Amino acid sequence: GENVEQHPSTLSVQEGDSAVIKCTYSDSASNYFPWYKQELGKRPQLIIDIRSNVGEKKDQRIAVTLNKTAKHFSLHITETQPEDSAVYFCAASGGNDMRFGAGTRLTVKP
Amino acid sequence: NAGVTQTPKFRVLKTGQSMTLLCAQDMNHEYMYWYRQDPGMGLRLIHYSVGEGTTAKGEVPDGYNVSRLKKQNFLLGLESAAPSQTSVYFCASKQGRQPQHFGDGTRLSIL
């Protein structure tokens, strides 16, 4: 089955700096790659997603890039703010189920 | 619009007890999922369903059973709870190629 690895496990940045989180996947049939943000004690919430027919997608300060050949995708957050502090999960899906990375705890220092 | 509702929100069990977690969605979604979330391990898929009357195993199905008798409900059962099943359980649903929507989670402790 699909295996998703996510790095780093923790990331600390200064407010205003950029943050990058990287994920790799193993199943070449995977074609859908969402990113979720989870605040403490809350549900995971979708922040951006990308499908395999697209190499990059951007939504304001958030962007995701996908390299199908290398089987990796990344989340980029620019101009980070303290409210960006949370745990971020990547995921990959090629059919009916979805596999998640272990998560990255992002801390944005004011 | 309630979305995905999980009951109960919290529960403490003793080893060997049984219980059922309920997930209800009001979005007419075909797909429903049960995950468990443990520190440092992300979300791991337990079981899922692609439609009423169907179920399938995920990554970590052992010790759990599920049923999808009605389209809007997906039940997760623990027949004989074990301390290793202490976790936060999330239900999610989706329609077609759309993203999954998550419930608020059930925090389960087994003593």
GROMACS .gro file of N, CA, C and O in nm, chain A residues 22-67:
model
  184
   22LYS      N    1   0.801   1.903   0.346
   22LYS     CA    2   0.815   1.814   0.231
   22LYS      C    3   0.760   1.675   0.261
   22LYS      O    4   0.774   1.625   0.373
   23CYS      N    5   0.701   1.615   0.158
   23CYS     CA    6   0.647   1.479   0.170
   23CYS      C    7   0.687   1.397   0.048
   23CYS      O    8   0.697   1.450  -0.062
   24THR      N    9   0.710   1.268   0.073
   24THR     CA   10   0.732   1.174  -0.037
   24THR      C   11   0.628   1.064  -0.028
   24THR      O   12   0.578   1.033   0.081
   25TYR      N   13   0.595   1.007  -0.141
   25TYR     CA   14   0.500   0.897  -0.144
   25TYR      C   15   0.557   0.782  -0.226
   25TYR      O   16   0.651   0.801  -0.304
   26SER      N   17   0.499   0.664  -0.209
   26SER     CA   18   0.559   0.546  -0.272
   26SER      C   19   0.479   0.492  -0.391
   26SER      O   20   0.537   0.432  -0.482
   27ASP      N   21   0.348   0.515  -0.391
   27ASP     CA   22   0.262   0.455  -0.493
   27ASP      C   23   0.247   0.549  -0.612
   27ASP      O   24   0.188   0.657  -0.600
   28SER      N   25   0.299   0.509  -0.725
   28SER     CA   26   0.292   0.594  -0.844
   28SER      C   27   0.149   0.615  -0.894
   28SER      O   28   0.124   0.703  -0.976
   29ALA      N   29   0.055   0.533  -0.844
   29ALA     CA   30  -0.085   0.550  -0.883
   29ALA      C   31  -0.153   0.663  -0.805
   29ALA      O   32  -0.264   0.704  -0.841
   30SER      N   33  -0.091   0.714  -0.701
   30SER     CA   34  -0.151   0.824  -0.625
   30SER      C   35  -0.166   0.946  -0.714
   30SER      O   36  -0.075   0.981  -0.789
   31ASN      N   37  -0.282   1.011  -0.706
   31ASN     CA   38  -0.307   1.122  -0.795
   31ASN      C   39  -0.372   1.243  -0.726
   31ASN      O   40  -0.410   1.340  -0.791
   32TYR      N   41  -0.386   1.235  -0.594
   32TYR     CA   42  -0.448   1.345  -0.521
   32TYR      C   43  -0.371   1.368  -0.391
   32TYR      O   44  -0.346   1.271  -0.316
   33PHE      N   45  -0.333   1.495  -0.366
   33PHE     CA   46  -0.241   1.525  -0.256
   33PHE      C   47  -0.293   1.646  -0.178
   33PHE      O   48  -0.265   1.761  -0.213
   34PRO      N   49  -0.368   1.622  -0.070
   34PRO     CA   50  -0.417   1.733   0.012
   34PRO      C   51  -0.322   1.764   0.128
   34PRO      O   52  -0.242   1.679   0.169
   35TRP      N   53  -0.335   1.886   0.179
   35TRP     CA   54  -0.264   1.926   0.299
   35TRP      C   55  -0.368   1.973   0.401
   35TRP      O   56  -0.460   2.049   0.368
   36TYR      N   57  -0.350   1.925   0.525
   36TYR     CA   58  -0.442   1.960   0.632
   36TYR      C   59  -0.367   2.033   0.744
   36TYR      O   60  -0.252   2.003   0.772
   37LYS      N   61  -0.438   2.127   0.806
   37LYS     CA   62  -0.387   2.198   0.923
   37LYS      C   63  -0.470   2.156   1.043
   37LYS      O   64  -0.594   2.153   1.035
   38GLN      N   65  -0.402   2.124   1.153
   38GLN     CA   66  -0.475   2.084   1.272
   38GLN      C   67  -0.427   2.163   1.392
   38GLN      O   68  -0.310   2.152   1.432
   39GLU      N   69  -0.515   2.242   1.448
   39GLU     CA   70  -0.484   2.315   1.571
   39GLU      C   71  -0.513   2.224   1.689
   39GLU      O   72  -0.588   2.127   1.678
   40LEU      N   73  -0.454   2.258   1.802
   40LEU     CA   74  -0.460   2.172   1.919
   40LEU      C   75  -0.604   2.143   1.960
   40LEU      O   76  -0.683   2.235   1.980
   41GLY      N   77  -0.638   2.016   1.967
   41GLY     CA   78  -0.771   1.975   2.011
   41GLY      C   79  -0.880   1.991   1.907
   41GLY      O   80  -0.998   1.973   1.938
   42LYS      N   81  -0.840   2.026   1.783
   42LYS     CA   82  -0.941   2.050   1.679
   42LYS      C   83  -0.932   1.943   1.569
   42LYS      O   84  -0.842   1.860   1.567
   43ARG      N   85  -1.026   1.949   1.478
   43ARG     CA   86  -1.026   1.857   1.364
   43ARG      C   87  -0.926   1.901   1.260
   43ARG      O   88  -0.894   2.020   1.249
   44PRO      N   89  -0.874   1.808   1.179
   44PRO     CA   90  -0.792   1.849   1.064
   44PRO      C   91  -0.878   1.926   0.964
   44PRO      O   92  -0.993   1.888   0.937
   45GLN      N   93  -0.821   2.033   0.911
   45GLN     CA   94  -0.894   2.114   0.813
   45GLN      C   95  -0.810   2.129   0.687
   45GLN      O   96  -0.692   2.162   0.694
   46LEU      N   97  -0.874   2.107   0.574
   46LEU     CA   98  -0.806   2.118   0.445
   46LEU      C   99  -0.763   2.263   0.421
   46LEU      O  100  -0.842   2.356   0.436
   47ILE      N  101  -0.635   2.282   0.382
   47ILE     CA  102  -0.589   2.416   0.350
   47ILE      C  103  -0.559   2.431   0.202
   47ILE      O  104  -0.574   2.540   0.145
   48ILE      N  105  -0.516   2.325   0.137
   48ILE     CA  106  -0.489   2.329  -0.006
   48ILE      C  107  -0.472   2.186  -0.054
   48ILE      O  108  -0.436   2.097   0.024
   49ASP      N  109  -0.501   2.164  -0.181
   49ASP     CA  110  -0.480   2.030  -0.238
   49ASP      C  111  -0.434   2.044  -0.382
   49ASP      O  112  -0.448   2.151  -0.444
   50ILE      N  113  -0.377   1.937  -0.435
   50ILE     CA  114  -0.328   1.938  -0.572
   50ILE      C  115  -0.350   1.801  -0.633
   50ILE      O  116  -0.341   1.699  -0.565
   51ARG      N  117  -0.382   1.801  -0.761
   51ARG     CA  118  -0.400   1.674  -0.832
   51ARG      C  119  -0.282   1.653  -0.925
   51ARG      O  120  -0.210   1.747  -0.959
   52SER      N  121  -0.265   1.530  -0.971
   52SER     CA  122  -0.142   1.492  -1.038
   52SER      C  123  -0.128   1.555  -1.176
   52SER      O  124  -0.020   1.548  -1.236
   53ASN      N  125  -0.233   1.615  -1.228
   53ASN     CA  126  -0.222   1.679  -1.360
   53ASN      C  127  -0.174   1.823  -1.349
   53ASN      O  128  -0.168   1.895  -1.450
   54VAL      N  129  -0.139   1.865  -1.227
   54VAL     CA  130  -0.095   2.002  -1.202
   54VAL      C  131   0.038   1.999  -1.128
   54VAL      O  132   0.056   1.915  -1.039
   55GLY      N  133   0.131   2.087  -1.160
   55GLY     CA  134   0.260   2.087  -1.093
   55GLY      C  135   0.268   2.181  -0.975
   55GLY      O  136   0.350   2.161  -0.886
   56GLU      N  137   0.182   2.283  -0.975
   56GLU     CA  138   0.187   2.383  -0.868
   56GLU      C  139   0.051   2.447  -0.852
   56GLU      O  140  -0.023   2.465  -0.949
   57LYS      N  141   0.020   2.482  -0.728
   57LYS     CA  142  -0.107   2.549  -0.699
   57LYS      C  143  -0.083   2.648  -0.587
   57LYS      O  144  -0.010   2.617  -0.492
   58LYS      N  145  -0.144   2.765  -0.597
   58LYS     CA  146  -0.121   2.869  -0.498
   58LYS      C  147  -0.252   2.928  -0.450
   58LYS      O  148  -0.347   2.943  -0.527
   59ASP      N  149  -0.257   2.959  -0.321
   59ASP     CA  150  -0.374   3.024  -0.262
   59ASP      C  151  -0.323   3.123  -0.159
   59ASP      O  152  -0.290   3.088  -0.047
   60GLN      N  153  -0.313   3.248  -0.200
   60GLN     CA  154  -0.264   3.357  -0.115
   60GLN      C  155  -0.124   3.324  -0.065
   60GLN      O  156  -0.030   3.315  -0.145
   61ARG      N  157  -0.104   3.303   0.065
   61ARG     CA  158   0.031   3.279   0.118
   61ARG      C  159   0.073   3.133   0.114
   61ARG      O  160   0.183   3.098   0.155
   62ILE      N  161  -0.014   3.048   0.067
   62ILE     CA  162   0.011   2.905   0.068
   62ILE      C  163   0.026   2.853  -0.075
   62ILE      O  164  -0.051   2.891  -0.163
   63ALA      N  165   0.126   2.767  -0.097
   63ALA     CA  166   0.144   2.705  -0.227
   63ALA      C  167   0.187   2.560  -0.208
   63ALA      O  168   0.246   2.524  -0.106
   64VAL      N  169   0.151   2.479  -0.304
   64VAL     CA  170   0.193   2.340  -0.303
   64VAL      C  171   0.254   2.307  -0.439
   64VAL      O  172   0.206   2.353  -0.542
   65THR      N  173   0.366   2.233  -0.437
   65THR     CA  174   0.429   2.189  -0.560
   65THR      C  175   0.433   2.037  -0.562
   65THR      O  176   0.440   1.972  -0.457
   66LEU      N  177   0.426   1.981  -0.680
   66LEU     CA  178   0.424   1.836  -0.696
   66LEU      C  179   0.525   1.795  -0.804
   66LEU      O  180   0.524   1.851  -0.914
   67ASN      N  181   0.608   1.698  -0.771
   67ASN     CA  182   0.702   1.640  -0.866
   67ASN      C  183   0.667   1.492  -0.878
   67ASN      O  184   0.704   1.411  -0.793
   0.00000   0.00000   0.00000
